[in-house]
mmCIF file of C-alpha atoms in Angstrom:
data_model
loop_
_atom_site.group_PDB
_atom_site.id
_atom_site.type_symbol
_atom_site.label_atom_id
_atom_site.label_comp_id
_atom_site.label_asym_id
_atom_site.label_seq_id
_atom_site.Cartn_x
_atom_site.Cartn_y
_atom_site.Cartn_z
ATOM 1 C CA MET A 1 149.299 -36.270 129.463
ATOM 2 C CA PRO A 2 151.053 -32.937 128.616
ATOM 3 C CA THR A 3 149.101 -29.689 128.755
ATOM 4 C CA LEU A 4 148.781 -28.026 125.372
ATOM 5 C CA PRO A 5 149.807 -24.355 125.167
ATOM 6 C CA ALA A 6 147.032 -21.769 124.818
ATOM 7 C CA THR A 7 146.221 -20.560 121.329
ATOM 8 C CA PRO A 8 147.809 -17.118 120.728
ATOM 9 C CA ASP A 9 145.287 -14.291 121.111
ATOM 10 C CA THR A 10 144.492 -11.690 118.449
ATOM 11 C CA ALA A 11 146.759 -9.018 119.973
ATOM 12 C CA LEU A 12 149.781 -11.334 119.912
ATOM 13 C CA MET A 13 149.039 -12.466 116.358
ATOM 14 C CA LYS A 14 148.899 -8.831 115.215
ATOM 15 C CA GLN A 15 152.369 -8.300 116.726
ATOM 16 C CA VAL A 16 153.669 -11.444 115.022
ATOM 17 C CA ASN A 17 152.191 -10.495 111.638
ATOM 18 C CA ARG A 18 153.688 -6.990 111.827
ATOM 19 C CA ARG A 19 157.146 -8.595 111.808
ATOM 20 C CA PHE A 20 156.495 -9.880 108.292
ATOM 21 C CA VAL A 21 157.030 -7.376 105.475
ATOM 22 C CA THR A 22 154.399 -7.605 102.727
ATOM 23 C CA GLY A 23 153.572 -5.894 99.503
ATOM 24 C CA VAL A 24 150.484 -3.719 99.174
ATOM 25 C CA THR A 25 147.863 -4.483 96.553
ATOM 26 C CA VAL A 26 144.408 -3.400 95.510
ATOM 27 C CA VAL A 27 142.338 -6.345 94.327
ATOM 28 C CA ALA A 28 139.479 -5.302 92.061
ATOM 29 C CA ALA A 29 136.759 -6.665 89.810
ATOM 30 C CA MET A 30 133.690 -5.467 87.976
ATOM 31 C CA ASP A 31 130.313 -5.950 89.648
ATOM 32 C CA GLY A 32 127.988 -5.534 86.693
ATOM 33 C CA GLY A 33 129.139 -2.178 85.360
ATOM 34 C CA THR A 34 130.570 -0.979 88.677
ATOM 35 C CA PRO A 35 134.218 -1.426 89.731
ATOM 36 C CA LYS A 36 134.734 -2.760 93.265
ATOM 37 C CA GLY A 37 137.987 -3.217 95.154
ATOM 38 C CA LEU A 38 139.828 -3.428 98.447
ATOM 39 C CA ALA A 39 143.362 -3.180 99.809
ATOM 40 C CA VAL A 40 144.946 -6.607 100.332
ATOM 41 C CA ASN A 41 148.364 -7.530 101.715
ATOM 42 C CA ALA A 42 147.686 -11.290 101.693
ATOM 43 C CA PHE A 43 148.977 -11.833 98.150
ATOM 44 C CA SER A 44 151.611 -14.256 96.922
ATOM 45 C CA SER A 45 152.999 -15.841 93.808
ATOM 46 C CA ILE A 46 152.435 -19.597 93.700
ATOM 47 C CA SER A 47 154.056 -20.599 90.408
ATOM 48 C CA LEU A 48 155.787 -19.028 87.401
ATOM 49 C CA GLU A 49 154.826 -21.841 85.002
ATOM 50 C CA PRO A 50 151.984 -21.515 84.637
ATOM 51 C CA PRO A 51 151.839 -18.055 86.230
ATOM 52 C CA THR A 52 149.650 -18.560 89.299
ATOM 53 C CA VAL A 53 149.005 -16.281 92.281
ATOM 54 C CA MET A 54 146.777 -16.236 95.343
ATOM 55 C CA VAL A 55 144.986 -13.587 97.360
ATOM 56 C CA CYS A 56 143.075 -13.944 100.616
ATOM 57 C CA VAL A 57 139.970 -11.834 101.217
ATOM 58 C CA GLN A 58 137.927 -11.631 104.390
ATOM 59 C CA ARG A 59 134.395 -12.889 103.742
ATOM 60 C CA SER A 60 132.859 -9.933 105.622
ATOM 61 C CA SER A 61 134.425 -7.470 103.135
ATOM 62 C CA SER A 62 131.906 -5.563 101.020
ATOM 63 C CA THR A 63 133.952 -6.586 97.938
ATOM 64 C CA HIS A 64 134.085 -10.319 98.772
ATOM 65 C CA ASP A 65 130.821 -11.376 97.120
ATOM 66 C CA CYS A 66 131.691 -9.536 93.895
ATOM 67 C CA LEU A 67 135.053 -11.342 93.769
ATOM 68 C CA PHE A 68 133.420 -14.666 94.590
ATOM 69 C CA ARG A 69 130.929 -14.318 91.702
ATOM 70 C CA THR A 70 133.326 -13.127 89.008
ATOM 71 C CA ASP A 71 135.676 -15.079 86.727
ATOM 72 C CA HIS A 72 138.438 -12.430 86.550
ATOM 73 C CA MET A 73 140.048 -9.994 88.979
ATOM 74 C CA ALA A 74 142.828 -7.428 88.826
ATOM 75 C CA ILE A 75 145.697 -7.325 91.284
ATOM 76 C CA ASN A 76 147.313 -3.882 91.361
ATOM 77 C CA ILE A 77 150.684 -3.844 93.156
ATOM 78 C CA LEU A 78 150.835 -0.320 94.525
ATOM 79 C CA SER A 79 153.769 2.059 94.077
ATOM 80 C CA THR A 80 155.204 4.517 96.577
ATOM 81 C CA ALA A 81 153.246 7.264 94.773
ATOM 82 C CA GLN A 82 149.921 5.692 95.780
ATOM 83 C CA LEU A 83 149.521 6.328 99.494
ATOM 84 C CA ASP A 84 146.247 8.076 98.595
ATOM 85 C CA VAL A 85 145.077 4.936 96.790
ATOM 86 C CA VAL A 86 145.805 2.521 99.644
ATOM 87 C CA GLN A 87 144.064 4.845 102.112
ATOM 88 C CA ARG A 88 141.027 5.030 99.831
ATOM 89 C CA PHE A 89 140.779 1.246 99.390
ATOM 90 C CA ALA A 90 141.477 0.422 103.048
ATOM 91 C CA ALA A 91 138.464 2.531 104.098
ATOM 92 C CA LYS A 92 134.775 1.824 103.717
ATOM 93 C CA SER A 93 133.183 3.730 100.850
ATOM 94 C CA ASP A 94 130.410 3.117 98.331
ATOM 95 C CA ASP A 95 132.501 4.276 95.356
ATOM 96 C CA LYS A 96 136.237 3.876 95.901
ATOM 97 C CA PHE A 97 136.866 4.391 92.175
ATOM 98 C CA ALA A 98 135.275 7.884 92.008
ATOM 99 C CA GLY A 99 137.838 10.253 90.476
ATOM 100 C CA LEU A 100 140.494 7.509 90.284
ATOM 101 C CA ASP A 101 142.545 7.012 87.100
ATOM 102 C CA TRP A 102 142.000 3.400 85.967
ATOM 103 C CA THR A 103 141.340 1.365 82.834
ATOM 104 C CA HIS A 104 139.732 -1.960 81.983
ATOM 105 C CA GLY A 105 142.150 -4.857 81.476
ATOM 106 C CA PRO A 106 141.768 -7.228 78.509
ATOM 107 C CA PHE A 107 139.113 -9.200 80.435
ATOM 108 C CA GLY A 108 137.448 -6.106 81.933
ATOM 109 C CA SER A 109 139.038 -5.967 85.390
ATOM 110 C CA PRO A 110 140.014 -2.538 86.842
ATOM 111 C CA LEU A 111 143.722 -1.761 86.392
ATOM 112 C CA ILE A 112 144.798 1.252 88.465
ATOM 113 C CA ALA A 113 147.156 3.859 86.959
ATOM 114 C CA ARG A 114 150.461 4.654 88.741
ATOM 115 C CA SER A 115 150.798 1.084 90.080
ATOM 116 C CA ALA A 116 154.243 -0.531 90.244
ATOM 117 C CA ALA A 117 152.740 -3.580 88.531
ATOM 118 C CA ARG A 118 149.289 -4.658 87.411
ATOM 119 C CA MET A 119 147.895 -8.017 86.454
ATOM 120 C CA GLU A 120 144.609 -9.485 85.453
ATOM 121 C CA THR A 121 143.840 -12.996 86.563
ATOM 122 C CA GLU A 122 141.342 -15.747 85.912
ATOM 123 C CA ILE A 123 140.006 -17.160 89.170
ATOM 124 C CA ARG A 124 140.538 -20.944 89.152
ATOM 125 C CA GLU A 125 139.751 -21.966 92.748
ATOM 126 C CA ARG A 126 137.998 -20.516 95.785
ATOM 127 C CA LEU A 127 139.040 -22.159 99.040
ATOM 128 C CA GLN A 128 137.328 -21.420 102.354
ATOM 129 C CA ALA A 129 139.803 -20.838 105.183
ATOM 130 C CA SER A 130 138.160 -19.774 108.443
ATOM 131 C CA THR A 131 137.072 -16.127 108.018
ATOM 132 C CA HIS A 132 138.639 -15.736 104.555
ATOM 133 C CA THR A 133 138.396 -17.032 101.007
ATOM 134 C CA VAL A 134 141.672 -17.926 99.291
ATOM 135 C CA PHE A 135 141.426 -17.155 95.578
ATOM 136 C CA ILE A 136 143.827 -19.180 93.407
ATOM 137 C CA CYS A 137 144.268 -17.357 90.108
ATOM 138 C CA ARG A 138 145.993 -17.862 86.751
ATOM 139 C CA VAL A 139 147.644 -14.668 85.485
ATOM 140 C CA VAL A 140 146.319 -13.851 82.004
ATOM 141 C CA HIS A 141 147.775 -10.327 81.610
ATOM 142 C CA ALA A 142 150.632 -8.496 83.368
ATOM 143 C CA GLU A 143 152.355 -5.102 83.206
ATOM 144 C CA VAL A 144 155.279 -3.705 85.194
ATOM 145 C CA THR A 145 156.648 -0.160 85.578
ATOM 146 C CA ASP A 146 159.889 1.301 86.938
ATOM 147 C CA ASP A 147 158.035 2.740 89.954
ATOM 148 C CA ALA A 148 159.179 1.492 93.363
ATOM 149 C CA PRO A 149 156.685 -0.733 95.173
ATOM 150 C CA MET A 150 155.020 0.237 98.428
ATOM 151 C CA VAL A 151 155.541 -2.254 101.252
ATOM 152 C CA TYR A 152 153.844 -2.691 104.617
ATOM 153 C CA SER A 153 155.970 -3.250 107.694
ATOM 154 C CA ALA A 154 155.396 -2.900 111.446
ATOM 155 C CA GLY A 155 152.009 -1.241 110.907
ATOM 156 C CA GLY A 156 153.187 1.388 108.392
ATOM 157 C CA PHE A 157 153.858 1.918 104.697
ATOM 158 C CA VAL A 158 157.477 1.958 103.478
ATOM 159 C CA ASP A 159 159.291 2.757 100.222
ATOM 160 C CA GLY A 160 160.189 -0.698 98.880
ATOM 161 C CA GLY A 161 162.751 0.831 96.499
ATOM 162 C CA ALA A 162 164.741 2.419 99.336
ATOM 163 C CA LEU A 163 165.333 -0.703 101.421
ATOM 164 C CA PRO A 164 169.089 -1.278 101.779
ATOM 165 C CA PRO A 165 170.421 -4.692 100.767
ATOM 166 C CA LEU A 166 172.060 -6.848 103.433
ATOM 167 C CA GLY A 167 175.667 -7.941 103.024
#
């Protein structure tokens, strides 16, 4: 019987994941009358018709339970002008929205100013996947600007509008 290879350890998986370029988002929702949010790079479009997206949130996050309880969440795709925003939402803080310019979306979710794109979604499914919850969401409102998106690559933030095309 062949010997199965060892499961990759956390350090190797971090190296592997850093080879994949992702967008940078802040996922947010209202918790009663208080906005809550966190930085998330595990975001993807699933379908254009109907417009469906997914985000993955670690269950130990202080924002997770708020997202799990709510019906709607905002997904703010950050622009290159928002390094301060990603740093704020990647850190632990009781009030990440203090002094931040944001508005309520049509269904009440926090939409952050200066974002490259913003959407409000209705949460349709919550799937448990190991240490995370995968939220499957229908987009109910979307806005886009001309601002270049921020991207995350090799452990750092990059100007997504300055990436040279291949070929």
